[in-house]
GROMACS .gro file of C-alpha atoms in nm:
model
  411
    1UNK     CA    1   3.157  16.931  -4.297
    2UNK     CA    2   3.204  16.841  -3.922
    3UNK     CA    3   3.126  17.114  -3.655
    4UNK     CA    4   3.337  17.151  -3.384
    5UNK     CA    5   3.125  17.122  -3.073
    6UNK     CA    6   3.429  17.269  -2.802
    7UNK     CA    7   3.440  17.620  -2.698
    8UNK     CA    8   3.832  17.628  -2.833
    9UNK     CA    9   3.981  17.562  -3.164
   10UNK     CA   10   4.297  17.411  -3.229
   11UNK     CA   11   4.576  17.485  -3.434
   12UNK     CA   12   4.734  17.244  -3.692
   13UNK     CA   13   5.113  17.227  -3.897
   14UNK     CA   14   5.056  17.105  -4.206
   15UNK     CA   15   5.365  16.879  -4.338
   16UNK     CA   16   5.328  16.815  -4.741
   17UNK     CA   17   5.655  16.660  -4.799
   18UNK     CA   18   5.700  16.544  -4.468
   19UNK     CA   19   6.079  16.606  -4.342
   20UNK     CA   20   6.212  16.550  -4.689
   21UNK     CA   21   6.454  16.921  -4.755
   22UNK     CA   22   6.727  17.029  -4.972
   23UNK     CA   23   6.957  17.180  -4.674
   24UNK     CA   24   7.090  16.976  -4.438
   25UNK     CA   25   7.098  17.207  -4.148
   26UNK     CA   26   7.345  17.065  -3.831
   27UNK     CA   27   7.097  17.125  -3.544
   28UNK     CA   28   6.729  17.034  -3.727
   29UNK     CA   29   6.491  16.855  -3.510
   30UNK     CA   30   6.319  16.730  -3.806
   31UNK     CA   31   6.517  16.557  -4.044
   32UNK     CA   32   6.527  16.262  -3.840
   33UNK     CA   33   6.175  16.195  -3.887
   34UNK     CA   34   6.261  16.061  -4.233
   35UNK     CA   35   6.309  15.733  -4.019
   36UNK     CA   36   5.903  15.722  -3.965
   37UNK     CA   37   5.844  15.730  -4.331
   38UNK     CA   38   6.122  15.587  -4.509
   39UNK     CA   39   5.939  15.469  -4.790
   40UNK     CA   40   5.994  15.602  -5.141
   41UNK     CA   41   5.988  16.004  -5.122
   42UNK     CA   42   5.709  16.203  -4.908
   43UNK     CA   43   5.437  16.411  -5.060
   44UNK     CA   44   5.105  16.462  -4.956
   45UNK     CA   45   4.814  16.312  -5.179
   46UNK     CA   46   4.499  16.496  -5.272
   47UNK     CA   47   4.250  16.311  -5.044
   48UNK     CA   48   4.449  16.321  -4.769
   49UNK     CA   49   4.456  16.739  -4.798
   50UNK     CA   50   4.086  16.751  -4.892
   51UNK     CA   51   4.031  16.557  -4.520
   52UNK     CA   52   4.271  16.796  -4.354
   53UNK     CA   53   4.112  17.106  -4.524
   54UNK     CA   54   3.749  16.954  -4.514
   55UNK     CA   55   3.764  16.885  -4.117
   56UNK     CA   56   4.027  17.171  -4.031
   57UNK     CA   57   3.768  17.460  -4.150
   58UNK     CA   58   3.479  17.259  -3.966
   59UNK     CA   59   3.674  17.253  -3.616
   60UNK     CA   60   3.770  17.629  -3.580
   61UNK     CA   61   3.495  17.776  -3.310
   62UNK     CA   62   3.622  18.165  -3.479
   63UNK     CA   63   3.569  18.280  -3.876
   64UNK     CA   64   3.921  18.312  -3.884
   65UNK     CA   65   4.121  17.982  -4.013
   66UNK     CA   66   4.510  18.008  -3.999
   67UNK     CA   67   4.652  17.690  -4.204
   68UNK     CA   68   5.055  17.663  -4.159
   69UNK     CA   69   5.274  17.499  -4.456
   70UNK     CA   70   5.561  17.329  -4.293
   71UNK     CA   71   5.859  17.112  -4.336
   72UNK     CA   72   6.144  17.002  -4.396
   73UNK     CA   73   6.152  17.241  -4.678
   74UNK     CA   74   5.748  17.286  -4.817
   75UNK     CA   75   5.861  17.454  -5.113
   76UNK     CA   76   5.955  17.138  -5.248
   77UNK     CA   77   5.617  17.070  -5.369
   78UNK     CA   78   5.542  17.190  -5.666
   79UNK     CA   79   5.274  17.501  -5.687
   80UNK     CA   80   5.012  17.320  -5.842
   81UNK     CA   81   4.961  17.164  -5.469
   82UNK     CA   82   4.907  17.477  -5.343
   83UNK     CA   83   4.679  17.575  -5.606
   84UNK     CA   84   4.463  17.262  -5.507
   85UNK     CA   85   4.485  17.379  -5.153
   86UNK     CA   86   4.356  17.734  -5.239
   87UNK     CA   87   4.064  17.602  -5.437
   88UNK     CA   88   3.976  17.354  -5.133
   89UNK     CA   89   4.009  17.606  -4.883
   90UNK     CA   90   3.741  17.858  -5.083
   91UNK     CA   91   3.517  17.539  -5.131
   92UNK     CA   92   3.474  17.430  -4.803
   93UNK     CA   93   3.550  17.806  -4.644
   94UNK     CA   94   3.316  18.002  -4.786
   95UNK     CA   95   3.190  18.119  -4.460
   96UNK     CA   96   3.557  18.216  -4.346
   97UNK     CA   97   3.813  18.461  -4.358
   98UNK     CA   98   4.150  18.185  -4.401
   99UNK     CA   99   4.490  18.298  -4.408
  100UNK     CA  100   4.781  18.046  -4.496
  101UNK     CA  101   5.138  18.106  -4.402
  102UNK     CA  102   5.442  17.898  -4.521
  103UNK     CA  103   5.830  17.826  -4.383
  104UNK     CA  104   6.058  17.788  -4.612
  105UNK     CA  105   6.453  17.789  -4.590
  106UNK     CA  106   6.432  18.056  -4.899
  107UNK     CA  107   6.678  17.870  -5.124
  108UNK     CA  108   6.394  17.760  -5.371
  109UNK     CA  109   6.224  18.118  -5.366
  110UNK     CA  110   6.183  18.196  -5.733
  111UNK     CA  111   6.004  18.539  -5.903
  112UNK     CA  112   5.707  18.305  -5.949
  113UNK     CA  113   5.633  18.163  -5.603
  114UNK     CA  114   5.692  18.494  -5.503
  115UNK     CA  115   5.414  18.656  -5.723
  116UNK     CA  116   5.259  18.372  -5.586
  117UNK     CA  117   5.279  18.425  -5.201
  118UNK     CA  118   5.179  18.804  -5.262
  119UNK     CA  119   4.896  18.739  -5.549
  120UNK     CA  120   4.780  18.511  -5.251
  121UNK     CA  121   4.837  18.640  -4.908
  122UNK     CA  122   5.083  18.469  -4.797
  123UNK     CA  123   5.295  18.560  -4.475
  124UNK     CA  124   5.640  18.365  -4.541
  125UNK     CA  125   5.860  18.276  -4.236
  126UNK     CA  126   6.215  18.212  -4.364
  127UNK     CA  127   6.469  18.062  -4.181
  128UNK     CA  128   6.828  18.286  -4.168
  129UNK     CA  129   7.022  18.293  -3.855
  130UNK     CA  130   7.241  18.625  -3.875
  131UNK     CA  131   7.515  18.719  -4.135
  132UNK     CA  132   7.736  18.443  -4.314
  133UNK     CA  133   7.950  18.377  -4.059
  134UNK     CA  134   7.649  18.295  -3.850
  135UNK     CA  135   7.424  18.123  -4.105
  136UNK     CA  136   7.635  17.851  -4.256
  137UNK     CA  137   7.817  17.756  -3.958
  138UNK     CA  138   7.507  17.519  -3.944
  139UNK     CA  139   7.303  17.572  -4.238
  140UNK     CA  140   7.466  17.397  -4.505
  141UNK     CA  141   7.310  17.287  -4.829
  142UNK     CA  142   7.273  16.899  -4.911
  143UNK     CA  143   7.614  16.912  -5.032
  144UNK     CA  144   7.806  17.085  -4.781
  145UNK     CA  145   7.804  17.438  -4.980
  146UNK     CA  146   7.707  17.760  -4.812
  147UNK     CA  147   7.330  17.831  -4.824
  148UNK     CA  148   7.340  18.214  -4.711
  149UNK     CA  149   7.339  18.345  -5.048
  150UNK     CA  150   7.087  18.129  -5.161
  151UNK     CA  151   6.854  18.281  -4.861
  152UNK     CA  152   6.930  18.643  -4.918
  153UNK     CA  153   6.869  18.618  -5.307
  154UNK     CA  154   6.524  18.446  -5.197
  155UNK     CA  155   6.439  18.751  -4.921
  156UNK     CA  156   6.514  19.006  -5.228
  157UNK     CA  157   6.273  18.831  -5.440
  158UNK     CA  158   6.026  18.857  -5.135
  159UNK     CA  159   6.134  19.218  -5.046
  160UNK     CA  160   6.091  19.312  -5.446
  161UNK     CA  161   5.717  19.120  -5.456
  162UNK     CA  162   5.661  19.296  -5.145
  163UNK     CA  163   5.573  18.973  -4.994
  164UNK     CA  164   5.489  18.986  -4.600
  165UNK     CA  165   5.752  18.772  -4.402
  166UNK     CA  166   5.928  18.744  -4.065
  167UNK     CA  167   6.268  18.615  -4.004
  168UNK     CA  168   6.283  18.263  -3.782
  169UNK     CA  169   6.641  18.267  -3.642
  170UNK     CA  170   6.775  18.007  -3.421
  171UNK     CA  171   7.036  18.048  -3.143
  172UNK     CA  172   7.275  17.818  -3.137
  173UNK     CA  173   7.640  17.779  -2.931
  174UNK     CA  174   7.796  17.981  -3.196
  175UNK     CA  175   7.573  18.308  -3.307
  176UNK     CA  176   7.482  18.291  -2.934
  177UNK     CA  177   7.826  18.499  -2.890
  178UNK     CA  178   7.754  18.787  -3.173
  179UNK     CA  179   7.387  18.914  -3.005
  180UNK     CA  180   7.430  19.269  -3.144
  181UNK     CA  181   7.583  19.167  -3.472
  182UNK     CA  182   7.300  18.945  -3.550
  183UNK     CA  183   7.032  19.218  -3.404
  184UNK     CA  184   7.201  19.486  -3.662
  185UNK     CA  185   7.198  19.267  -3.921
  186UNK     CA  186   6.834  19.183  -3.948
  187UNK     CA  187   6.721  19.556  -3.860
  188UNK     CA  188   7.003  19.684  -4.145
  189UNK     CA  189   6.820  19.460  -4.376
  190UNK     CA  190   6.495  19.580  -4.325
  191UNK     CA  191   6.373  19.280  -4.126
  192UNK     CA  192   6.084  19.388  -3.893
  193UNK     CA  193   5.960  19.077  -3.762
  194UNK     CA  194   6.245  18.855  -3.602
  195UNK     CA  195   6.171  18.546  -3.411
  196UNK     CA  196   6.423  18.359  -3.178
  197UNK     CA  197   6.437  18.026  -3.101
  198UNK     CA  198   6.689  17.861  -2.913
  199UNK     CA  199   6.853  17.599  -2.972
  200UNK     CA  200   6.842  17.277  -2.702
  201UNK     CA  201   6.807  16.909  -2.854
  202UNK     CA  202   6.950  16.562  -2.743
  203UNK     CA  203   7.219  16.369  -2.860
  204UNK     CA  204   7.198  16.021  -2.677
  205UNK     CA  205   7.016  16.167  -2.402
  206UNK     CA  206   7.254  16.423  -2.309
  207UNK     CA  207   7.242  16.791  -2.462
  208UNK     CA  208   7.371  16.828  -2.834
  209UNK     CA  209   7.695  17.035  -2.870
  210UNK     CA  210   7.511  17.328  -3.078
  211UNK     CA  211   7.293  17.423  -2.785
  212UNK     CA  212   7.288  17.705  -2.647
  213UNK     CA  213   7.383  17.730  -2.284
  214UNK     CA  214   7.135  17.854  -2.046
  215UNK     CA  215   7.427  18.187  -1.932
  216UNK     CA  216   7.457  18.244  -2.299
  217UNK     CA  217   7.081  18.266  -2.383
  218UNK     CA  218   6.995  18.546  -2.106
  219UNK     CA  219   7.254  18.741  -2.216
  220UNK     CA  220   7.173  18.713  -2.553
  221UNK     CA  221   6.855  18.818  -2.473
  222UNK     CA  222   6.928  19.110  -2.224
  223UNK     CA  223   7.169  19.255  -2.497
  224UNK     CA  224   6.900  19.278  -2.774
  225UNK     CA  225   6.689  19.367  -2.540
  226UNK     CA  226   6.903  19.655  -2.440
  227UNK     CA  227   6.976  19.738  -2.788
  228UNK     CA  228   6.581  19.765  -2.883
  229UNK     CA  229   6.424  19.958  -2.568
  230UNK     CA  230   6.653  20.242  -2.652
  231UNK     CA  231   6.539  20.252  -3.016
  232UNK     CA  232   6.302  20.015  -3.163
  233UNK     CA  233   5.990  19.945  -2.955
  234UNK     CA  234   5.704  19.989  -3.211
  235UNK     CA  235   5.952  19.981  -3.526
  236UNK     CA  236   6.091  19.639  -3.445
  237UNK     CA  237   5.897  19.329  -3.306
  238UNK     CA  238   6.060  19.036  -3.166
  239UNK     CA  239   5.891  18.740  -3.010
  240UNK     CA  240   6.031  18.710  -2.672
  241UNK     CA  241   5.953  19.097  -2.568
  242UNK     CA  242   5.604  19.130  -2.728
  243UNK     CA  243   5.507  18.831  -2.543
  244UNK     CA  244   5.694  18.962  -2.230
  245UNK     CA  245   5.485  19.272  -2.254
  246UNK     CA  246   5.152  19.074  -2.320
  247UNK     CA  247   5.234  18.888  -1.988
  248UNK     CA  248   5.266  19.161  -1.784
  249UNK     CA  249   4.978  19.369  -1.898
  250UNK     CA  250   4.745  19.015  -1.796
  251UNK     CA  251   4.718  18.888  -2.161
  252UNK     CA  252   4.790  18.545  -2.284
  253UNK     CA  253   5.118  18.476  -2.472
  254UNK     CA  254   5.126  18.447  -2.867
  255UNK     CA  255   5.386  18.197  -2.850
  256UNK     CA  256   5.311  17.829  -2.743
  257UNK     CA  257   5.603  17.783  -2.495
  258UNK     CA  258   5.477  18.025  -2.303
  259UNK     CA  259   5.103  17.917  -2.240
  260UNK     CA  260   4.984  17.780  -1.936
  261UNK     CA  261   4.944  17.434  -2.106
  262UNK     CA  262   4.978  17.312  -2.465
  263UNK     CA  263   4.793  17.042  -2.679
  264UNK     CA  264   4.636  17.308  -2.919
  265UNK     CA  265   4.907  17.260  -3.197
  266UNK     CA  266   4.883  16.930  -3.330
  267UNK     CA  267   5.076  16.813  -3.680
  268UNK     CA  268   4.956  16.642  -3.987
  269UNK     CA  269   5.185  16.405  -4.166
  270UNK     CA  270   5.211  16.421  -4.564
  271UNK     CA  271   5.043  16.042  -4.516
  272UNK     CA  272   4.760  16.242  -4.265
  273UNK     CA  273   4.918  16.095  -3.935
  274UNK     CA  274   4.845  16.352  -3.644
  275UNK     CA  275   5.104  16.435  -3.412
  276UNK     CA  276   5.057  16.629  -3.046
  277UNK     CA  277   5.258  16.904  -3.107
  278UNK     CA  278   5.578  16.942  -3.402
  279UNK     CA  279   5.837  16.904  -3.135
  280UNK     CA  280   5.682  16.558  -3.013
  281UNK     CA  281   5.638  16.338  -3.384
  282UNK     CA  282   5.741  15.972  -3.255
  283UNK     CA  283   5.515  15.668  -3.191
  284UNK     CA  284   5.407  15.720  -2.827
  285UNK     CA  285   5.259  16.095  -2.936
  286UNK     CA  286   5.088  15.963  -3.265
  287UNK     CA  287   4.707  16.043  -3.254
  288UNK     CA  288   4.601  15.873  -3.528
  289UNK     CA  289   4.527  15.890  -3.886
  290UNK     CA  290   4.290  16.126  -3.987
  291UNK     CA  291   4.195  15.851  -4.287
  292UNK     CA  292   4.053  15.663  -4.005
  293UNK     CA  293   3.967  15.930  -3.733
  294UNK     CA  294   3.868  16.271  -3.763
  295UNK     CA  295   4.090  16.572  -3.652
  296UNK     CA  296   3.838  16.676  -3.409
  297UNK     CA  297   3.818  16.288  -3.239
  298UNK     CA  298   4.214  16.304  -3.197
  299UNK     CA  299   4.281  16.673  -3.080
  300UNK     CA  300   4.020  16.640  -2.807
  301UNK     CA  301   4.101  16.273  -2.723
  302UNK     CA  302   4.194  16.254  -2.359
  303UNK     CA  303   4.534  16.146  -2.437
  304UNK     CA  304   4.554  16.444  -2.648
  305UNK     CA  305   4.416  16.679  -2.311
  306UNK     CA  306   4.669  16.511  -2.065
  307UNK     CA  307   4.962  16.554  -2.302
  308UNK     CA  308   4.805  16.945  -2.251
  309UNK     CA  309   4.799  17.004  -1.873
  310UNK     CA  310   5.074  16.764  -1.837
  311UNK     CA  311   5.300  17.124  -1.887
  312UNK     CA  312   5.124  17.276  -1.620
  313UNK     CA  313   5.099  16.980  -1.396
  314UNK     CA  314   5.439  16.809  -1.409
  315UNK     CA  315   5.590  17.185  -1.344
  316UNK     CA  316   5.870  17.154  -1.112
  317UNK     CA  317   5.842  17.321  -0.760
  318UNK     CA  318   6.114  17.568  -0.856
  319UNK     CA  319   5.904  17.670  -1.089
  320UNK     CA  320   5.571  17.701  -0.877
  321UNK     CA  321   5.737  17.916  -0.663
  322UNK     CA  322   5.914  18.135  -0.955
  323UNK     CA  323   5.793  18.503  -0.941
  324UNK     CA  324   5.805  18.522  -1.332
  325UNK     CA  325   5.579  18.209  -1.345
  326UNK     CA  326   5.294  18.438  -1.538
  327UNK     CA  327   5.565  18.519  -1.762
  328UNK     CA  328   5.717  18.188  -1.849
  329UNK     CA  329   5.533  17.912  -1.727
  330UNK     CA  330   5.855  17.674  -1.749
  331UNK     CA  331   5.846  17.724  -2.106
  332UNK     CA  332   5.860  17.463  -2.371
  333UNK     CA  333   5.841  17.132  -2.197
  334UNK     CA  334   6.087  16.968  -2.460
  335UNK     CA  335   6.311  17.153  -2.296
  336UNK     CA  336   6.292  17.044  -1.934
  337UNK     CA  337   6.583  16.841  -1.939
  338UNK     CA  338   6.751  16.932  -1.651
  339UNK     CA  339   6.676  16.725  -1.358
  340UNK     CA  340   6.634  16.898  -1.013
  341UNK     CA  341   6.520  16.651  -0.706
  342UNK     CA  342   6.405  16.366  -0.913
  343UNK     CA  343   6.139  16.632  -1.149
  344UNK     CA  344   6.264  16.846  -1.459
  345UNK     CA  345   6.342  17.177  -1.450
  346UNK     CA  346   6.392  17.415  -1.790
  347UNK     CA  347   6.752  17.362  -1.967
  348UNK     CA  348   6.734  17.744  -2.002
  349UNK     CA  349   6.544  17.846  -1.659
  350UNK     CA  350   6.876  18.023  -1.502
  351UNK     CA  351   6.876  18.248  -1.820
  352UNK     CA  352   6.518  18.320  -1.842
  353UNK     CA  353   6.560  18.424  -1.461
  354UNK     CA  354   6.805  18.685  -1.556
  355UNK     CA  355   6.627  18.784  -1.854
  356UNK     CA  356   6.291  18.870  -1.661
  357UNK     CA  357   6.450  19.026  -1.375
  358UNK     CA  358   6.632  19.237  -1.611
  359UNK     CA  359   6.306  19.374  -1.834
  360UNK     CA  360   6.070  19.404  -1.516
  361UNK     CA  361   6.097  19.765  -1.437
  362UNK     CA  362   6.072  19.828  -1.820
  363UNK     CA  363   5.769  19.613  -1.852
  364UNK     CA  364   5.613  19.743  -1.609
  365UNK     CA  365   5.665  20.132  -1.753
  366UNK     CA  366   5.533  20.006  -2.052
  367UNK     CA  367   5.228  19.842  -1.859
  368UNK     CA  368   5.210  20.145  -1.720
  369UNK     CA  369   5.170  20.359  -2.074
  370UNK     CA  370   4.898  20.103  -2.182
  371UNK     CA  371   4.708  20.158  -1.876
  372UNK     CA  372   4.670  20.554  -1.943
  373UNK     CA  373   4.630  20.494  -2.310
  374UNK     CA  374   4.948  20.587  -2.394
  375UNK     CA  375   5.195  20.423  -2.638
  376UNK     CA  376   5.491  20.164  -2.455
  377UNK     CA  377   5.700  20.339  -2.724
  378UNK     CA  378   5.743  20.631  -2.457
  379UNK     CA  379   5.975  20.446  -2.275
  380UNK     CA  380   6.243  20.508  -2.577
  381UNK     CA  381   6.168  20.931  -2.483
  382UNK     CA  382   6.230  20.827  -2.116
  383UNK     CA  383   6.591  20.660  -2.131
  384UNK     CA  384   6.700  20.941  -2.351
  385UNK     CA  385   6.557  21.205  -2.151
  386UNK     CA  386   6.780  21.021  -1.858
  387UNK     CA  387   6.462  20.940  -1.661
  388UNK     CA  388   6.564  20.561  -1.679
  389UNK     CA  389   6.891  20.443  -1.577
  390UNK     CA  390   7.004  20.221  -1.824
  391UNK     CA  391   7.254  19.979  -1.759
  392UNK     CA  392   7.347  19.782  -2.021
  393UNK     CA  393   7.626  19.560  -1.964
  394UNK     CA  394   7.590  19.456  -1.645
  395UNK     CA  395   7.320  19.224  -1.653
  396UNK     CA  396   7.106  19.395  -1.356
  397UNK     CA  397   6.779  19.553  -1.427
  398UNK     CA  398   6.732  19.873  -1.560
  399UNK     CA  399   6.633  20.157  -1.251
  400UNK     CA  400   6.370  20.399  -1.333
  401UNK     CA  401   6.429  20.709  -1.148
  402UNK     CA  402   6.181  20.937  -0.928
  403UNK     CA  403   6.220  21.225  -1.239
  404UNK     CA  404   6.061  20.891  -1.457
  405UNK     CA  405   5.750  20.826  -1.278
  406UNK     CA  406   5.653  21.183  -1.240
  407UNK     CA  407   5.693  21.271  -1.613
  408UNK     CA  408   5.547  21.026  -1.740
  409UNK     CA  409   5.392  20.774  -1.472
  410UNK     CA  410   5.046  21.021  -1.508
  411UNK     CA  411   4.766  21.031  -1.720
   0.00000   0.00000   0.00000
């Protein structure tokens, strides 16, 4: 086993079938990569994941090892992979406490990958982007049919295996419109983990008619965000305000796009090509093979460090001089496609502006609760006590009155 001699470990996205799915979702930034491997059909052979497991385990720098199943859809190899990848991970792990988490679009959940996943630990991110109206409008099966039933059958069989899983919804230019619909639905389902991504890709270099528009993303934001100060802190988590919060009380983000660089998540190829990050697979951000290099060799390669800083040193003087800098540092650079003075500035920037100017005075309340030891859940006692002055529809921030700070800015 190799040991990893940096002070840092990196994170990897394991791929076992490659892009290969059985939905054929509108928006996906993945399918294309079928054009990479379009030989015969993907699947990951057993040396190539006794490498990745092998020198994965041997570069993490903590006793913790998080491996990541990913697609296209990973549930379309059979369970006797994973099996193999179990019985790898407790032969070359023995030292370690490792966790493994899949993504699946949930239409192949069945009783026994479910007893599965639970028998095994398994924290399952499925893919559902609101009710039916929202869901298939671009998450169609291979053959055009709706997929949302096939999802919601697969989350019972997780709910009834009481399997751990989060939701991964994306925002797109339609569901963008219903923020409170698609909130309700996920809490009314029992859904306690709900992560957003937005949705901004190319089409021929100019942005895809499913994205999101930058207006329409901060107020999707500020209206959930309304929605859950008021009742769920604590009870509900979703990405953007627990990593909002972690921000403001000094900590690093969870999520990637808002780090102060990147280059820690790297991909592995069902053929064991390594990728910089999932969002960059393409020639000119292929590593190497890990058949012929070692993970540790092309994660810490200097081409693999500039690609890194490069999101901290190509940021955009807009964005230098951005107050919420700490909170957002210009985000995911895939998405700095808008062009301001000859540099790139964040598709979404103007609606991250509005979002963070909008949640200050309530992060910092909350900061303030950690700070005395108190929980951030107070803040729900404070708007319905009237010591905040909550406004919801009007995009400004939220005011929190004299009466506010006095009962409850105190240890």
């Amino acid at each position: 086993m190799i040991a990893a001699p940096f002070a840092h470990s990196f994170y990897m996205i394991a791929k076992p079938v490659g892009a290969q799915c059985n939905m054929d979702c509108a928006y996906c930034y993945y399918l294309d990569k079928r054009a990479l491997y379009n030989k015969g059909q993907p699947a990951m052979p057993e040396d190539i994941l006794e490498r990745f497991i092998d020198q994965y385990i041997g570069a993490q720098t903590q006793n913790n090892v998080l491996f990541t199943w990913h697609g296209g859809e990973a549930l379309l190899r059979k369970m006797d992979f994973f099996h193999k990848a179990l019985s790898l991970q407790q032969h070359y792990g023995r030292k370690y406490t490792i966790e493994n988490s899949i993504q699946t679009n949930g239409s192949l959940l069945t009783d026994d990958w479910c007893r599965f996943f639970h028998d095994n630990h398994f924290l399952v991110g499925i893919s559902i982007d609101g009710p039916l109206h929202m869901h298939d409008r671009y998450r169609r099966m291979k053959n055009g049919n709706s997929s949302f039933y096939h999802v919601m059958r697969g989350v019972e069989k997780l709910q009834r295996f009481d399997v751990e899983f989060n939701v991964l919804a994306t925002v797109n230019d339609y569901n963008v419109h219903y923020p409170l619909e698609c909130y309700s639905f996920f809490k009314e389902n029992g859904f306690r983990y709900i992560q957003f991504t937005p949705i901004v890709e190319r089409l021929n270099g100019i942005p895809a008619p499913y994205n999101v528009t930058p207006d329409d993303w901060g107020n999707f934001l500020i209206t959930i965000f309304n929605e859950w100060i008021q009742h769920d802190v604590a009870s509900i988590f979703v990405n953007y305000f627990d990593n909002a919060l972690a921000s403001w009380t000094g900590h690093p983000a969870d999520t990637c796009i808002f780090a102060q660089t990147c280059g820690h998540s790297g991909v592995i190829e069902h053929n064991g090509d390594v990728y910089s990050c999932d969002h960059f697979v393409n020639t000119w951000n292929k590593l190497g093979n890990i058949r012929t290099s070692t993970l540790i060799d092309m994660m810490y390669s200097e081409r693999q460090l500039i690609f890194g800083q490069d999101k901290r040193e190509r940021l955009c003087e807009t964005c230098r001089q951005c107050e919420y800098l700490f909170a957002c540092h210009g985000e995911c650079p895939k998405n700095r496609i808008a062009n301001e003075n000859g540099s790139l500035l964040n598709y979404l920037c103007s609606g991250y502006l509005r979002f963070f100017h909008h949640i200050t005075p309530a992060m910092e309340f909350m900061k303030h609760e950690l700070i005395h030891h108190r929980p951030p859940a107070n803040i729900m006692k404070a708007i319905s006590s009237n010591n905040i002055d909550f406004r919801q529809n009007d995009g400004s921030a939220m005011h929190i009155s004299a009466k506010g700070r006095s009962e409850f800015g105190h240890a």
